[in-house]
Short mmCIF file of C-alpha atoms (C1' of nucleotides) and ligand atoms in Angstrom, two decimals:
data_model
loop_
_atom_site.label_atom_id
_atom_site.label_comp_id
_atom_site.label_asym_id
_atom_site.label_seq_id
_atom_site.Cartn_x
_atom_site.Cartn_y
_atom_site.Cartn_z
CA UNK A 1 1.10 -2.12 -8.78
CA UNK A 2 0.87 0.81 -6.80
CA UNK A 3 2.21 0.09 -3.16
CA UNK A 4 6.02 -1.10 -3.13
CA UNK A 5 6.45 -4.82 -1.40
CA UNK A 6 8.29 -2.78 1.30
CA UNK A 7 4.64 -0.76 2.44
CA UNK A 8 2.95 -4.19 2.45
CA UNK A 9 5.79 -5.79 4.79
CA UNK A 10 5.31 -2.33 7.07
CA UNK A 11 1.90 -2.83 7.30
CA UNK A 12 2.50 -6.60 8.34
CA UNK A 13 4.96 -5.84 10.65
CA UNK A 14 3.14 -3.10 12.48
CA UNK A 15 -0.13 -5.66 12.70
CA UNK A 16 2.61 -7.99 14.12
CA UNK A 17 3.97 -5.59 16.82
CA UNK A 18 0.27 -4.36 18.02
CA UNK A 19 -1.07 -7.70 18.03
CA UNK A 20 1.70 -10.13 19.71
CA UNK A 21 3.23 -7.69 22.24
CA UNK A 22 0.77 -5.73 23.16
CA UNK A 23 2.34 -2.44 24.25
CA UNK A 24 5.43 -4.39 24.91
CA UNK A 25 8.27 -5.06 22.93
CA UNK A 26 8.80 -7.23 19.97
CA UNK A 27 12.18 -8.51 18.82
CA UNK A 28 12.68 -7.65 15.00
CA UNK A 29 13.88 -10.88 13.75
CA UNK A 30 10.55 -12.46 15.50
CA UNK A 31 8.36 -10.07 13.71
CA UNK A 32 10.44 -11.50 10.45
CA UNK A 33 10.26 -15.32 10.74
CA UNK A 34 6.71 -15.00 12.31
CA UNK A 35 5.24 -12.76 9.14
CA UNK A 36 7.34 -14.47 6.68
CA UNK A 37 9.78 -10.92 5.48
CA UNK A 38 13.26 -11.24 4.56
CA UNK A 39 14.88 -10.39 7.99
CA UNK A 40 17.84 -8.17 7.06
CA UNK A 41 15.26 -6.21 4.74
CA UNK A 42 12.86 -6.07 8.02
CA UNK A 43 15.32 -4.11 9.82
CA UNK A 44 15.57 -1.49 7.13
CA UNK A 45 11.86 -1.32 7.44
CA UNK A 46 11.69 -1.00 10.84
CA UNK A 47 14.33 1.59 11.11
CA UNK A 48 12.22 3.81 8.96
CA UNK A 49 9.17 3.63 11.18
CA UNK A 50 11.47 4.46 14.02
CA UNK A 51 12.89 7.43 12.07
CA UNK A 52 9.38 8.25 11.05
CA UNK A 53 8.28 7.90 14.65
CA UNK A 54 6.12 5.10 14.44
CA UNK A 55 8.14 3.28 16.69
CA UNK A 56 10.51 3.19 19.28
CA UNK A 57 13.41 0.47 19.20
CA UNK A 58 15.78 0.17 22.00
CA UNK A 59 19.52 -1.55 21.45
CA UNK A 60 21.15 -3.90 23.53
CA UNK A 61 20.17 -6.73 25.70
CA UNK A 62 16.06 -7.08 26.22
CA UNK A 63 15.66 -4.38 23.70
CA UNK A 64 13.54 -4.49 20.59
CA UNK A 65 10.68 -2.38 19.13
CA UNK A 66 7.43 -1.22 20.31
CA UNK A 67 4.58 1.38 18.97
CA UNK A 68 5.63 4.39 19.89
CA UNK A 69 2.25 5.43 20.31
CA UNK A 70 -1.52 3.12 20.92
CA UNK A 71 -2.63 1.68 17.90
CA UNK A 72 -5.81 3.36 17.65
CA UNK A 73 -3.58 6.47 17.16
CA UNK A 74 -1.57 5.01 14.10
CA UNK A 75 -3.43 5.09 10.61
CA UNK A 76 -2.15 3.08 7.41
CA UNK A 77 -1.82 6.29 5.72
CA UNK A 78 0.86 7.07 8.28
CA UNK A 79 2.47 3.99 7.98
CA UNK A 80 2.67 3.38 4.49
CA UNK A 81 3.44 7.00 3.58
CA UNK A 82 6.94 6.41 6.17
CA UNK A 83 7.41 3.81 3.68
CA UNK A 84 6.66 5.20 0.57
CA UNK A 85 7.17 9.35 0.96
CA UNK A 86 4.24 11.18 0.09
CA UNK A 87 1.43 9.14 -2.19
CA UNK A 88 0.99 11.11 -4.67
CA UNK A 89 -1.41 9.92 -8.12
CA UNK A 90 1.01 12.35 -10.08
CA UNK A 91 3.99 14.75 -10.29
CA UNK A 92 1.87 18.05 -10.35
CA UNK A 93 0.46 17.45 -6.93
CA UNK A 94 3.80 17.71 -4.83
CA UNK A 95 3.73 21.69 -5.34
CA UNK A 96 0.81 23.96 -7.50
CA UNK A 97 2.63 25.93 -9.81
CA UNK A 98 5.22 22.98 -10.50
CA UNK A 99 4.10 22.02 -14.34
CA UNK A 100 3.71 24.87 -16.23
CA UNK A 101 0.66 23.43 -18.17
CA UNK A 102 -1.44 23.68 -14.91
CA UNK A 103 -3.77 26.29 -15.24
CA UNK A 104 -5.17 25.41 -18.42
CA UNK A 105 -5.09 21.45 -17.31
CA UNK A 106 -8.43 20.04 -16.90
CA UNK A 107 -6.78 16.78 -15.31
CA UNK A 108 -5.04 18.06 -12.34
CA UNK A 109 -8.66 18.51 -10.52
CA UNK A 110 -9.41 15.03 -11.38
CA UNK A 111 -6.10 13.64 -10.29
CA UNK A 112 -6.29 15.45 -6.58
CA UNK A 113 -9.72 14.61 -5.73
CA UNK A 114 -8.40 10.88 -6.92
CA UNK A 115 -5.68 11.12 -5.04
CA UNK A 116 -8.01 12.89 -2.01
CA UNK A 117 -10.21 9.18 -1.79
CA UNK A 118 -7.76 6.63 -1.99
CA UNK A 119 -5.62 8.45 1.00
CA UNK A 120 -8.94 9.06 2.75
CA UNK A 121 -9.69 5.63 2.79
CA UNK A 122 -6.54 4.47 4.09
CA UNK A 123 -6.46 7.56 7.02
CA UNK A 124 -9.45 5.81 8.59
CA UNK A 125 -8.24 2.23 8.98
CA UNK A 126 -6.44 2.75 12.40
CA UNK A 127 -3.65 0.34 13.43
CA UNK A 128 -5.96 -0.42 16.63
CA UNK A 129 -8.73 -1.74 14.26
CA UNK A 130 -6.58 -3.59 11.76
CA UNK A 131 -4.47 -5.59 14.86
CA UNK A 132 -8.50 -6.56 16.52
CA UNK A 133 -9.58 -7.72 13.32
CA UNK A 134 -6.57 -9.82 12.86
CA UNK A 135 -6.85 -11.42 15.94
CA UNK A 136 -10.73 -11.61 14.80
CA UNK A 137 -9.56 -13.45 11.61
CA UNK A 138 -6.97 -15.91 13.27
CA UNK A 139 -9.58 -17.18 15.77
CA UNK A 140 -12.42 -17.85 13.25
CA UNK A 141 -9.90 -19.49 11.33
CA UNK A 142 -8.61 -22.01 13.76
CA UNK A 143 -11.62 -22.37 15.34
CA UNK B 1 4.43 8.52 -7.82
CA UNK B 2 1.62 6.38 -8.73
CA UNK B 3 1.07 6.93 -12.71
CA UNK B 4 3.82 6.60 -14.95
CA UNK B 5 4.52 9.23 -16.99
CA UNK B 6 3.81 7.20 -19.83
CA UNK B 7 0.03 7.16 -18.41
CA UNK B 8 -0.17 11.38 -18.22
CA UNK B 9 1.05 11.90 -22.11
CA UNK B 10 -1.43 9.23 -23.18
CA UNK B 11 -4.35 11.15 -21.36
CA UNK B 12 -2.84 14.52 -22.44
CA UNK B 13 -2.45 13.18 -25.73
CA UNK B 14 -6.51 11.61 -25.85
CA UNK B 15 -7.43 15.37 -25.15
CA UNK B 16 -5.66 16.88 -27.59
CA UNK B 17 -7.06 13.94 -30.41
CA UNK B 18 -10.59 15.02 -28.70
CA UNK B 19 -10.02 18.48 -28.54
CA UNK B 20 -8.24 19.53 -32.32
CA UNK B 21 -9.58 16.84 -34.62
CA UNK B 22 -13.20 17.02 -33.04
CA UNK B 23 -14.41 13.53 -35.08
CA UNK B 24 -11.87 13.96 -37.52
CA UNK B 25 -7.95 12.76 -37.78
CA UNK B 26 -4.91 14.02 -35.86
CA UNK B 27 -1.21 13.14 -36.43
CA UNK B 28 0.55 11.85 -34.19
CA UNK B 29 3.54 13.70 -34.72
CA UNK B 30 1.86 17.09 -34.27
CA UNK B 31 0.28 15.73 -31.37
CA UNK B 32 3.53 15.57 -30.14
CA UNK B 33 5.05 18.47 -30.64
CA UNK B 34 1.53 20.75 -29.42
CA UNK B 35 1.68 19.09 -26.12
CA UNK B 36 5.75 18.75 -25.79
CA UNK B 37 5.88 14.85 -25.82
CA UNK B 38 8.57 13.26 -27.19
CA UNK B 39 7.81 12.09 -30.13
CA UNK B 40 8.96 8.97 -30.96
CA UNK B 41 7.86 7.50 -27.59
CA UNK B 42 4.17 9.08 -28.10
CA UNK B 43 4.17 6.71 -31.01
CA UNK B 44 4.15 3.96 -28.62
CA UNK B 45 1.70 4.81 -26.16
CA UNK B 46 -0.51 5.90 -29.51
CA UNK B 47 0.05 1.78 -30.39
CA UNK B 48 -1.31 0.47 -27.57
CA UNK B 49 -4.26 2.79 -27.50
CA UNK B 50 -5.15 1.90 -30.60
CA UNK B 51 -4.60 -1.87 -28.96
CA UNK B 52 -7.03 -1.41 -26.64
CA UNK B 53 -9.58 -0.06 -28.91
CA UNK B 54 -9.37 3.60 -27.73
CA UNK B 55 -7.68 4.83 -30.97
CA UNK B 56 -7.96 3.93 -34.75
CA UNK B 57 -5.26 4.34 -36.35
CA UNK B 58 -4.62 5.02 -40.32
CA UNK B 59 -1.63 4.80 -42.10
CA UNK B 60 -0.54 5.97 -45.32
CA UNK B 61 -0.84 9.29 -46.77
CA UNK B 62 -3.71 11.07 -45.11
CA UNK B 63 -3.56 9.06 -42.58
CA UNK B 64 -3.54 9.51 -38.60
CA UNK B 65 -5.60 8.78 -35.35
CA UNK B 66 -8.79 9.38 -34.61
CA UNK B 67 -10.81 8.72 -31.06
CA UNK B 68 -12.33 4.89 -31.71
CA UNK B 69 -15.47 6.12 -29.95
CA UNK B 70 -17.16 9.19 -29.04
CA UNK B 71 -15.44 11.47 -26.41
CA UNK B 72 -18.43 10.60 -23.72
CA UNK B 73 -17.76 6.93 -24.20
CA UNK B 74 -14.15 6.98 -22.93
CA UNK B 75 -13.07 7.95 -19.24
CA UNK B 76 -9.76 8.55 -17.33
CA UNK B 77 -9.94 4.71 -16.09
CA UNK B 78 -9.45 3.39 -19.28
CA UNK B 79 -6.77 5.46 -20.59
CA UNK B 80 -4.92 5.23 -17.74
CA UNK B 81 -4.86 0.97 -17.41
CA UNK B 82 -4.87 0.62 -21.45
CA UNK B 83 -1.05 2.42 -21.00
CA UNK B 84 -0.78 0.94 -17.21
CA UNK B 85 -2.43 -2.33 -17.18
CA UNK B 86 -4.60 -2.59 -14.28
CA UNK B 87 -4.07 -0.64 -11.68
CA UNK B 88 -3.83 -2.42 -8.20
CA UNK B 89 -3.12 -1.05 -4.67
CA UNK B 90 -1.50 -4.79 -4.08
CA UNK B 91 -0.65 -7.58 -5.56
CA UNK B 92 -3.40 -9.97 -3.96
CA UNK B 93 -6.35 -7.76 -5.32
CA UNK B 94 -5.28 -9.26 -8.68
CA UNK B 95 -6.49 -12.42 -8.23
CA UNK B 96 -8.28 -13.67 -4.71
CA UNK B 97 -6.29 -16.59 -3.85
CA UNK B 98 -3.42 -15.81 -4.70
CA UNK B 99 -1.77 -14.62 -1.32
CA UNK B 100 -1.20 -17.67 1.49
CA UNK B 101 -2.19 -15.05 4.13
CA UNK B 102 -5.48 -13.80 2.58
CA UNK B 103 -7.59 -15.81 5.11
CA UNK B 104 -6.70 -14.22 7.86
CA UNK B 105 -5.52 -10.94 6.39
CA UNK B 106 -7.40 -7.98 8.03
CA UNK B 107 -6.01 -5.59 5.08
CA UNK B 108 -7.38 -6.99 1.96
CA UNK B 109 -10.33 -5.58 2.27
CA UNK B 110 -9.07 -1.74 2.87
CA UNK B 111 -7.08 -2.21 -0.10
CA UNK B 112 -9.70 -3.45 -2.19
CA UNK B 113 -11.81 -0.37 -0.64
CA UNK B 114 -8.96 1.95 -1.08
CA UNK B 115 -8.47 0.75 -4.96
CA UNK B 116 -12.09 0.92 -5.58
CA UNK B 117 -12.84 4.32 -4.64
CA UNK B 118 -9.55 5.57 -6.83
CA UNK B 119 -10.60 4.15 -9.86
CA UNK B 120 -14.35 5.03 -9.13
CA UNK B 121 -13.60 8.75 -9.81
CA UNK B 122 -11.66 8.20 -12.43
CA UNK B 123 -14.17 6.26 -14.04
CA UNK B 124 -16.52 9.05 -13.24
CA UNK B 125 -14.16 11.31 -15.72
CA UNK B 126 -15.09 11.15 -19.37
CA UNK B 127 -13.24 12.30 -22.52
CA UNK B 128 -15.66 14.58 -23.36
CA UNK B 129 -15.76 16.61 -19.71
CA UNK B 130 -11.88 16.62 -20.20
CA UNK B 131 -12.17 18.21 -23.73
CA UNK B 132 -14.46 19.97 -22.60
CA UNK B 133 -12.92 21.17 -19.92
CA UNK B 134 -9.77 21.82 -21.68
CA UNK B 135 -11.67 24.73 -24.39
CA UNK B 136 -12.63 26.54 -21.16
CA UNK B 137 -9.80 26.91 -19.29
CA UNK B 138 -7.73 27.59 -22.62
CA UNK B 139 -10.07 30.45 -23.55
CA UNK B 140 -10.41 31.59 -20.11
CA UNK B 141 -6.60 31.85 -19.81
CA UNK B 142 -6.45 33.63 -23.41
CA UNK B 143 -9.20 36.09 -22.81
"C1'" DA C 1 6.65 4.79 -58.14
"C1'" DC C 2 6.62 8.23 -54.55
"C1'" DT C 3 5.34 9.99 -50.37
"C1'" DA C 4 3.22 10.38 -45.86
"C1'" DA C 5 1.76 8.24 -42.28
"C1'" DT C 6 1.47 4.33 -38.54
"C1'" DA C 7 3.17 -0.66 -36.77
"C1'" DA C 8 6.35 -3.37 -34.67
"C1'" DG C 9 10.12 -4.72 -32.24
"C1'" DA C 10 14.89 -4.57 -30.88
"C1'" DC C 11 17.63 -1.92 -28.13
"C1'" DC C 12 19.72 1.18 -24.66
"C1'" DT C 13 20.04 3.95 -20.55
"C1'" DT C 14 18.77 5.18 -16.09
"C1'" DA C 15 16.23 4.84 -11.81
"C1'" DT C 16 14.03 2.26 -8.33
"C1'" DT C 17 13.16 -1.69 -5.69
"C1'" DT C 18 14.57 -5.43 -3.26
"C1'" DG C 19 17.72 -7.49 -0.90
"C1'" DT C 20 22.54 -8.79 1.26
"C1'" DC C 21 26.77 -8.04 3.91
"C1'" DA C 22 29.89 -6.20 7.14
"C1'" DT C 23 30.54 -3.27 10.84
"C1'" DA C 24 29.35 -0.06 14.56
"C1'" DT C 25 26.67 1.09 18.50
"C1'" DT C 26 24.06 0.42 22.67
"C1'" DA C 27 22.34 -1.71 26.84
"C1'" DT C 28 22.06 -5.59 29.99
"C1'" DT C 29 23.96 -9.03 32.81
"C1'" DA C 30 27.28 -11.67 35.07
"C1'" DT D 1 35.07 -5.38 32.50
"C1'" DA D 2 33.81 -8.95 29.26
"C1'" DA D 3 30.16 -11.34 26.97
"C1'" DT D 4 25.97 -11.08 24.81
"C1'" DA D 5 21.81 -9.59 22.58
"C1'" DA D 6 19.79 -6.46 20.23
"C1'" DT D 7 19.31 -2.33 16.72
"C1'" DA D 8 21.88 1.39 13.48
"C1'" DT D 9 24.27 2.48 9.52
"C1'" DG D 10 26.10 2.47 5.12
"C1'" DA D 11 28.13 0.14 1.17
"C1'" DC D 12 26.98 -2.89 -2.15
"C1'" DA D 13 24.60 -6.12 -5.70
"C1'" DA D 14 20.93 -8.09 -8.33
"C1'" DA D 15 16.46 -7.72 -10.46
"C1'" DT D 16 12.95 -5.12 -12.41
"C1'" DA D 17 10.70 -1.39 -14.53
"C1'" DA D 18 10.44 3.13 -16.76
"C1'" DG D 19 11.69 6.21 -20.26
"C1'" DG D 20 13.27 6.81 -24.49
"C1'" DT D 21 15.69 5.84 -29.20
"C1'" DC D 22 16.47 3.55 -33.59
"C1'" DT D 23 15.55 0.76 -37.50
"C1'" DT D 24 12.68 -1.49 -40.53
"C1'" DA D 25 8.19 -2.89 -42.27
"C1'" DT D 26 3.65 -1.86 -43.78
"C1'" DT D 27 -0.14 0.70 -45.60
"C1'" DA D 28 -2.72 4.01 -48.41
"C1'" DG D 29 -3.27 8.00 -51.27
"C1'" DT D 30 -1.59 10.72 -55.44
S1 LIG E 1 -0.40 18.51 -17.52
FE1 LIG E 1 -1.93 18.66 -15.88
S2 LIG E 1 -1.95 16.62 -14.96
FE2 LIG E 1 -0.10 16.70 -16.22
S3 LIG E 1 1.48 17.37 -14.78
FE3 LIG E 1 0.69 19.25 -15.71
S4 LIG E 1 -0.95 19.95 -14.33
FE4 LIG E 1 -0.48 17.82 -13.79
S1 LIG E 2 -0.95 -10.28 3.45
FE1 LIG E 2 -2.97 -9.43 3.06
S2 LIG E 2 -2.58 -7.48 2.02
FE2 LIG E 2 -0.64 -8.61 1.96
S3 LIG E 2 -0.73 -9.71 -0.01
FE3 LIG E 2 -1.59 -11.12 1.49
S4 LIG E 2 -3.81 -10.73 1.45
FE4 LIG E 2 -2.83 -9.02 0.43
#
DNA sequence: ACTAATAAGACCTTATTTGTCATATTATTA
DNA sequence: TAATAATATGACAAATAAGGTCTTATTAGT
């Protein structure tokens, strides 16, 4: 499997945080029991999309975390690549010029352009659109 | 990283069986040792191509491997999940179902989007382009 | 029989992921 | 200032997977 369980709980967690308090603040360990993530393992999460400036959390009483900026400016490529570090299909395509095999290799074209899709794809799924078609989902669903 | 390295010898090691023994029989071992794989281990992956009917392997004196099918009848897709298993951007694209959440989930679907155009263009990659491929940039970098 | 090759599987080492625990820090409120 | 509610940080542990080695069996040609 490609993405790490960690990415996935990101994902869930930032859905959770657009969705339930919208441009306000959600409490961490609400975000946990409500999206079903191992709380302690949550915070670790959550600290990295604060470091990674995805969010903004705020200690102490009536603190918590919120987006640090609208949803419809967050992409899952951002927020799974805070997670993950760079995605990257294969070694050679951190740095040209890293595997000394490269300019006779007729893979490394095939890899980037691969590699190109798949993170195009996820670039254009905005954090705005995934939290509307959540709510989208939960209505038809109970309804 | 998303391939294994396991995954990069195997296709580096396909090219090489396409490339040198054009319809006829490599060895392994030399296969090895012309692309700087350790040996031993390329054994391995060499098994389980031959599992997955990419390979045909020969033993005895005179033996050796030899591509199962032509060059333009294998692509990068197969290679890559014969060594990798299939490859998946999350666990619920294995089976639909399988996740609790997938009702109401408003990220299945870029996955699955995601996954599909990654393994679209390396399904688009054959053997033979590779091989191909490969004599050009080899003389091109000689000459 | 001898030799050259792959097949198979046990095994080991290391790295990463996933997760827990304990403690420190910060901000609010009374 | 003390109590409380929240995140921050870093050490640690368990589980899993990747990368690689070693030994032995099997097969086929000479
Ligand atoms: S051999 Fe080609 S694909 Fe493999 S690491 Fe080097 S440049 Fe990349
Ligand atoms: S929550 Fe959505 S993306 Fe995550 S495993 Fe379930 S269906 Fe897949």
């Amino acid at each position: 499997m490609i993405l790490s369980r960690g990415a996935g709980y990101a994902v869930r967690a930032m859905i959770d945080i657009a969705t339930v308090a919208n441009g306000g603040v959600a409490i961490t360990r609400e975000v946990a029991t409500r999206q079903d993530i191992p709380q302690v393992f949550l915070t670790k999460i959550v600290q990295r999309l604060a470091k990674g400036g995805l969010l903004e959390a705020h200690r102490g009483a009536y603190g918590g975390v919120r987006l640090a900026r609208p949803a419809a400016d967050i992409n899952l490529r951002q927020i799974v690549e805070t997670i993950e570090g760079p995605v990257l299909l294969n070694d050679c395509l951190i740095q040209p010029g890293k595997c000394p095999r490269e300019s006779t290799c007729p893979i490394y074209d095939v890899w980037l352009e691969a590699e190109e899709k798949l993170l195009e794809t996820l670039e254009n799924c905005s954090l705005a659109y995934l939290a509307e078609r959540s709510k989208e989902l939960c209505s038809k669903h109970s309804g």
